[in-house]
C-alpha cells in the first residue's frame, strides 16, 4: 500500500461493548426465568484510592443494570492480609456469589498475589489466578482476563479469521500482554511479544499485521512504526495535560493511548481510539465472565455471547 492509504477505520469498542452487555443482560434474564438463578458478583476494595472508588462504583452499577446481584465490600486501609483472606474465604463459600473481584492496587502491606491466589479459580472473574493463567496457556476452558478478552473480541469482529497473521504485542504484563499473546496464539497467529528490553521496537512493530500496544507510555508508538493496512489495538490509557494550554494551566487533562492516534490512523487499516476502544470492553467482559462463571458453577450451558454476525 502507498502513503496515499485512506484513513483507518476506527474500531468502535463502545458500541461493541454495549452489544455484548445487551447480550449478557438478555442471557441473565433467560437464566433467571429458566432456573431461578441470578449471577452474583462481589467486588472488594481496600482503602480510599479515588480512582479505584470510581471504578468500583461503576462496576457495581453496571452489574445491577445487567440484572445481576452486586455486592461491594469496602474495607479500611488498615485492613490486614488475614482479614482480607478471611473475607475471600467467605465469598468463596457463598453459593449466591459466582464472581469475586479484588480491586487493585491493594495497600502495600498486603501481598496482592497471595490475595488473588486465594480466590477460587472458578470465581476468578478477573482471570488473574495462576490456575486460570495455566488454563489459558494449555488451552483449557477457564476465565480469561477482561482486557485481553475484549481486545481479541474486537479483533475477531474486525478481521474475522486471524489465522496466519503476524501479531506483535508490545507489553508483557500478566494482566494484558501475556494473556493477549496466548489468545492470539490460540487464534493461530504468529506472535511476537515485545517489551522494554526488545531491540529495534519500531522494526518489530512494522512487521505486524496486528499490533497490540499495552505499554502505559503516552503515544509512544508512532505512525511510521505501523505497517500500512495493519489493525492496531491500543490498550493504553494515559492521562496527559490538555492540548489547550489554557486548560492545561488549569490542570485539565485528556486521555491518550500508547499509540499516536492521528499519525497511526493515516497508515493503519483499522484502529481502536482512546477513549472508546478497548476501555469499554473491559467492564463488558467482566459482566460476561460473571455470567459464564455462574453457568459453569451451576452446570448450565452458557449462551454464545458472540454477535450474531460473527462466525
Ligand atoms: P505494565 O506497566 O504492567 O506493563 C507495561 C509493559 O510495557 C511491560 O511489559 C514493559 O516492559 C513494557 N514497556 C514499558 N516501557 C516500554 C518501552 N519503552 N518499550 C517497550 N516496552 C515497554 O502495564 P499494564 O500491562 O498493566 O498496562 C498497559 C497499559 O494498558 C497502561 O496504559 C494501562 O493503563 C492500560 N490498561 C488498560 C486497560 C483497559 O481497560 N483498557 C486495562 C489494563 C491496563 P518490561 O516488562 O520489560 O518492564
Coordinates of C-alpha atoms and ligand atoms in Angstrom, one line a residue:
X1 CA 0.0 0.0 0.0
X2 CA 1.2 3.5 -0.7
X3 CA 1.3 6.5 1.6
X4 CA -2.0 7.6 0.0
X5 CA -3.7 5.0 2.1
X6 CA -7.1 6.1 3.2
X7 CA -7.7 6.9 6.9
X8 CA -8.0 3.8 9.1
X9 CA -11.5 2.6 10.1
X10 CA -12.0 3.3 13.8
X11 CA -12.9 0.2 15.7
X12 CA -15.9 1.2 17.8
X13 CA -15.3 -0.6 21.1
X14 CA -18.0 1.4 22.9
X15 CA -20.7 0.1 20.5
X16 CA -19.3 -3.4 20.5
X17 CA -19.2 -3.4 24.3
X18 CA -22.8 -2.2 24.6
X19 CA -23.9 -5.0 22.3
X20 CA -22.1 -7.5 24.5
X21 CA -23.7 -6.1 27.6
X22 CA -27.1 -6.3 26.0
X23 CA -26.4 -10.0 25.1
X24 CA -25.3 -10.7 28.7
X25 CA -28.3 -8.9 30.1
X26 CA -30.7 -11.0 27.9
X27 CA -28.9 -14.2 28.8
X28 CA -29.0 -13.4 32.5
X29 CA -32.8 -12.7 32.2
X30 CA -33.3 -16.1 30.5
X31 CA -31.2 -17.9 33.2
X32 CA -33.3 -16.3 35.9
X33 CA -36.6 -17.3 34.1
X34 CA -35.4 -20.9 33.4
X35 CA -33.5 -21.7 36.6
X36 CA -34.4 -19.1 39.1
X37 CA -30.7 -18.2 39.4
X38 CA -29.2 -14.7 39.4
X39 CA -25.4 -14.5 38.9
X40 CA -23.7 -12.6 41.7
X41 CA -20.5 -10.5 41.6
X42 CA -18.7 -9.5 44.8
X43 CA -16.2 -6.6 44.5
X44 CA -13.8 -6.0 47.3
X45 CA -12.0 -2.6 47.7
X46 CA -9.4 -1.8 50.4
X47 CA -8.6 1.8 51.1
X48 CA -9.7 5.1 49.7
X49 CA -7.9 5.4 46.3
X50 CA -10.2 7.8 44.5
X51 CA -9.8 6.3 41.0
X52 CA -10.4 2.8 42.4
X53 CA -13.6 4.1 44.2
X54 CA -14.9 5.3 40.9
X55 CA -14.1 2.0 39.1
X56 CA -15.8 0.0 41.9
X57 CA -18.9 2.2 41.9
X58 CA -19.1 1.9 38.1
X59 CA -18.7 -1.9 38.2
X60 CA -21.5 -2.2 40.9
X61 CA -23.9 -0.1 38.8
X62 CA -23.2 -1.9 35.6
X63 CA -23.6 -5.3 37.3
X64 CA -27.0 -4.3 38.7
X65 CA -28.1 -2.9 35.3
X66 CA -27.3 -6.2 33.7
X67 CA -29.8 -7.9 36.1
X68 CA -27.1 -9.5 38.3
X69 CA -26.5 -9.3 42.1
X70 CA -23.8 -6.9 43.1
X71 CA -22.2 -6.8 46.5
X72 CA -19.5 -4.3 47.3
X73 CA -17.2 -4.8 50.3
X74 CA -15.5 -1.6 51.3
X75 CA -12.6 -2.2 53.7
X76 CA -10.5 0.4 55.5
X77 CA -6.8 1.0 54.5
X78 CA -5.8 -0.6 57.9
X79 CA -7.3 -4.0 56.9
X80 CA -4.8 -6.8 57.5
X81 CA -4.0 -9.5 55.0
X82 CA -5.5 -12.1 57.3
X83 CA -8.8 -10.1 57.5
X84 CA -8.9 -9.8 53.7
X85 CA -8.2 -13.5 53.2
X86 CA -11.0 -14.4 55.7
X87 CA -13.4 -12.3 53.6
X88 CA -12.2 -14.1 50.4
X89 CA -12.8 -17.5 52.1
X90 CA -16.4 -16.4 53.0
X91 CA -17.1 -15.3 49.4
X92 CA -15.6 -18.5 48.0
X93 CA -18.1 -20.4 50.1
X94 CA -21.1 -18.2 49.3
X95 CA -23.3 -20.0 46.8
X96 CA -25.0 -16.8 45.8
X97 CA -21.7 -15.3 44.6
X98 CA -20.3 -16.5 41.3
X99 CA -17.6 -13.9 40.7
X100 CA -15.1 -12.3 43.0
X101 CA -13.0 -9.3 42.1
X102 CA -10.4 -7.6 44.3
X103 CA -9.8 -4.1 43.1
X104 CA -6.1 -3.4 42.6
X105 CA -3.9 -1.8 43.7
X106 CA -4.0 -3.1 47.3
X107 CA -2.3 -1.3 50.2
X108 CA 1.5 -2.0 50.2
X109 CA 1.3 -4.0 53.4
X110 CA -0.9 -6.7 51.7
X111 CA 0.6 -9.3 49.3
X112 CA -1.6 -8.9 46.3
X113 CA -0.5 -12.2 44.8
X114 CA -1.5 -14.1 47.9
X115 CA -4.9 -12.5 47.9
X116 CA -5.5 -13.1 44.2
X117 CA -4.5 -16.7 44.5
X118 CA -6.9 -17.2 47.5
X119 CA -9.9 -16.5 45.2
X120 CA -11.5 -19.7 44.0
X121 CA -10.3 -20.1 40.3
X122 CA -13.9 -20.8 39.2
X123 CA -15.0 -17.4 40.7
X124 CA -11.9 -15.5 39.5
X125 CA -13.7 -13.2 37.0
X126 CA -10.6 -11.1 36.5
X127 CA -8.8 -14.2 35.3
X128 CA -5.6 -13.3 37.3
X129 CA -5.3 -16.6 39.3
X130 CA -2.4 -18.8 38.3
X131 CA -4.8 -21.7 37.6
X132 CA -6.6 -19.5 35.0
X133 CA -3.3 -18.3 33.6
X134 CA -2.3 -22.0 33.3
X135 CA -5.7 -23.0 31.7
X136 CA -5.2 -20.3 29.1
X137 CA -1.7 -21.4 28.4
X138 CA -2.7 -25.0 27.8
X139 CA -6.0 -24.3 26.0
X140 CA -8.4 -25.4 28.7
X141 CA -11.6 -23.6 29.4
X142 CA -11.1 -21.0 32.2
X143 CA -11.7 -17.4 33.0
X144 CA -9.7 -15.0 30.8
X145 CA -8.5 -11.5 31.9
X146 CA -11.1 -9.0 30.7
X147 CA -9.0 -6.5 28.8
X148 CA -7.2 -9.0 26.5
X149 CA -10.5 -10.9 26.1
X150 CA -12.2 -7.7 25.0
X151 CA -9.3 -7.0 22.7
X152 CA -9.5 -10.4 20.9
X153 CA -13.3 -10.0 20.5
X154 CA -12.7 -6.7 18.8
X155 CA -10.0 -8.2 16.5
X156 CA -12.2 -11.2 15.5
X157 CA -15.1 -8.8 14.8
X158 CA -12.9 -6.5 12.7
X159 CA -10.9 -9.2 10.8
X160 CA -12.8 -12.5 11.1
X161 CA -10.2 -15.2 10.8
X162 CA -6.9 -14.2 12.4
X163 CA -5.1 -17.4 11.3
X164 CA -1.6 -16.9 10.0
X165 CA -1.4 -13.2 10.7
X166 CA 1.7 -11.8 12.4
X167 CA 0.6 -10.2 15.7
X168 CA 3.1 -8.1 17.7
X169 CA 2.1 -7.4 21.3
X170 CA 4.1 -4.6 23.0
X171 CA 4.0 -5.3 26.7
X172 CA 4.3 -8.5 28.7
X173 CA 2.3 -7.8 31.9
X174 CA 0.4 -10.7 33.5
X175 CA -2.9 -8.8 33.1
X176 CA -2.6 -7.7 29.5
X177 CA 0.4 -8.5 27.4
X178 CA 1.0 -12.2 28.3
X179 CA -2.7 -13.3 28.1
X180 CA -3.1 -11.3 24.9
X181 CA -0.3 -13.2 23.4
X182 CA -1.9 -16.5 24.4
X183 CA -5.2 -15.6 23.0
X184 CA -3.6 -14.6 19.6
X185 CA -1.7 -17.9 19.6
X186 CA -5.0 -19.7 20.2
X187 CA -6.3 -17.9 17.1
X188 CA -3.3 -19.3 15.1
X189 CA -1.5 -16.0 14.8
X190 CA 2.3 -15.9 14.7
X191 CA 3.0 -14.0 17.8
X192 CA 5.9 -11.7 18.8
X193 CA 5.9 -10.3 22.4
X194 CA 8.0 -7.1 22.7
X195 CA 8.9 -5.3 26.0
X196 CA 11.3 -2.8 27.4
X197 CA 14.4 -4.8 26.6
X198 CA 13.4 -5.6 23.0
X199 CA 15.8 -4.4 20.3
X200 CA 14.5 -2.3 17.4
X201 CA 11.0 -1.9 18.6
X202 CA 9.9 0.2 15.6
X203 CA 11.2 -2.5 13.2
X204 CA 9.3 -5.3 15.1
X205 CA 6.1 -3.2 15.1
X206 CA 6.5 -2.6 11.3
X207 CA 6.2 -6.4 10.8
X208 CA 2.8 -6.6 12.5
X209 CA -0.4 -7.3 10.7
X210 CA -2.0 -6.9 14.1
X211 CA -0.3 -4.5 16.6
X212 CA -1.4 -4.6 20.2
X213 CA 0.0 -1.8 22.4
X214 CA -0.1 -2.4 26.1
X215 CA 2.8 -0.3 27.4
X216 CA 1.5 2.6 29.5
X217 CA 3.6 5.2 27.7
X218 CA 1.6 8.0 26.0
X219 CA 1.7 7.9 22.2
X220 CA 5.0 6.0 22.2
X221 CA 4.1 4.1 19.0
X222 CA 4.4 6.4 16.1
X223 CA 2.7 6.3 12.7
X224 CA 5.9 5.2 10.9
X225 CA 6.1 2.1 13.1
X226 CA 2.9 0.8 11.6
X227 CA 2.7 -1.5 8.6
X228 CA 0.2 0.0 6.0
X229 CA -3.2 -1.6 6.4
X230 CA -2.4 -3.2 9.8
X231 CA -5.0 -3.5 12.6
X232 CA -4.0 -1.6 15.7
X233 CA -5.4 -2.3 19.2
X234 CA -4.4 0.4 21.6
X235 CA -4.9 -0.8 25.2
X236 CA -3.0 2.1 26.8
X237 CA -4.9 4.6 28.9
X238 CA -2.7 7.6 29.8
X239 CA -3.8 10.9 31.3
X240 CA -1.8 13.8 29.9
X241 CA -2.2 17.6 30.1
X242 CA -4.9 19.1 27.9
X243 CA -3.7 20.1 24.5
X244 CA -5.3 23.6 25.1
X245 CA -2.5 25.5 27.0
X246 CA -5.1 27.5 29.0
X247 CA -6.9 24.3 30.1
X248 CA -3.6 22.6 30.8
X249 CA -2.6 25.6 33.0
X250 CA -5.9 24.9 34.9
X251 CA -4.7 21.4 35.4
X252 CA -7.2 19.9 32.9
X253 CA -6.2 16.6 31.3
X254 CA -7.1 14.3 28.4
X255 CA -6.8 10.6 27.8
X256 CA -4.4 9.2 25.1
X257 CA -3.4 5.7 24.2
X258 CA 0.1 4.2 23.7
X259 CA -0.3 4.9 20.0
X260 CA -0.1 8.3 18.4
X261 CA -3.6 8.0 17.0
X262 CA -3.7 10.7 14.3
X263 CA -0.4 9.5 12.7
X264 CA -1.3 5.9 13.1
X265 CA -4.8 6.4 11.6
X266 CA -3.2 7.6 8.3
X267 CA -1.3 4.3 7.9
X268 CA -3.4 1.5 9.7
X269 CA -6.3 -0.3 8.2
X270 CA -8.3 -0.2 11.4
X271 CA -7.5 1.2 14.9
X272 CA -9.1 1.4 18.3
X273 CA -9.5 5.0 19.6
X274 CA -8.7 6.1 23.1
X275 CA -11.1 6.6 24.8
X276 CA -13.9 4.5 23.2
X277 CA -11.9 1.5 22.0
X278 CA -10.6 -1.3 24.3
X279 CA -11.6 0.6 27.6
X280 CA -15.4 -0.1 27.4
X281 CA -14.7 -3.8 26.6
X282 CA -13.1 -4.4 30.0
X283 CA -16.3 -3.9 32.0
X284 CA -18.4 -5.7 29.4
X285 CA -16.1 -8.7 29.6
X286 CA -16.3 -8.6 33.4
X287 CA -20.1 -9.0 33.2
X288 CA -19.7 -11.7 30.6
X289 CA -17.2 -13.6 32.8
X290 CA -19.5 -13.3 35.8
X291 CA -22.4 -14.8 33.7
X292 CA -20.1 -17.6 32.4
X293 CA -18.8 -18.3 35.9
X294 CA -22.3 -18.7 37.2
X295 CA -23.2 -21.0 34.3
X296 CA -20.2 -23.2 35.0
X297 CA -20.8 -23.4 38.7
X298 CA -24.4 -24.4 38.2
X299 CA -23.8 -26.8 35.3
X300 CA -25.9 -24.7 32.9
X301 CA -24.7 -24.3 29.3
X302 CA -23.6 -20.6 28.8
X303 CA -25.2 -18.9 25.8
X304 CA -22.9 -17.9 23.0
X305 CA -22.2 -14.2 23.6
X306 CA -20.6 -13.5 20.2
X307 CA -22.5 -11.1 18.0
X308 CA -25.0 -12.8 15.7
X309 CA -23.0 -11.8 12.6
X310 CA -19.7 -13.3 13.8
X311 CA -18.6 -16.7 12.6
Ligands
LIG1 P1 2.5 -2.7 33.0 O1 3.2 -1.5 33.5 O2 2.2 -3.8 33.9 O3 3.3 -3.3 31.8 C1 3.8 -2.5 30.8 C2 4.6 -3.3 29.8 O4 5.2 -2.4 28.8 C3 5.8 -4.1 30.4 O5 5.9 -5.4 29.9 C4 7.0 -3.2 30.0 O6 8.2 -4.0 29.7 C5 6.5 -2.7 28.6 N1 7.2 -1.4 28.3 C6 7.4 -0.3 29.1 N2 8.1 0.6 28.5 C7 8.4 0.1 27.3 C8 9.2 0.6 26.2 N3 9.8 1.8 26.3 N4 9.3 -0.2 25.2 C9 8.8 -1.4 25.1 N5 8.0 -1.9 26.1 C10 7.9 -1.2 27.2 O7 1.2 -2.2 32.3 P2 -0.2 -3.0 32.0 O8 0.0 -4.1 31.1 O9 -1.0 -3.1 33.3 O10 -1.0 -1.8 31.2 C11 -0.5 -1.3 30.0 C12 -1.4 -0.2 29.5 O11 -2.7 -0.6 29.4 C13 -1.5 1.0 30.6 O12 -1.6 2.2 29.8 C14 -2.7 0.7 31.3 O13 -3.3 1.9 31.8 C15 -3.6 0.2 30.2 N6 -4.7 -0.7 30.6 C16 -5.9 -0.5 30.1 C17 -6.9 -1.3 30.4 C18 -8.2 -1.1 29.8 O14 -9.3 -1.4 30.3 N7 -8.2 -0.6 28.5 C19 -6.8 -2.3 31.5 C20 -5.5 -2.5 31.9 C21 -4.4 -1.7 31.5 P3 9.0 -4.8 30.9 O15 8.2 -6.0 31.2 O16 10.3 -5.1 30.2 O17 9.1 -3.8 32.0

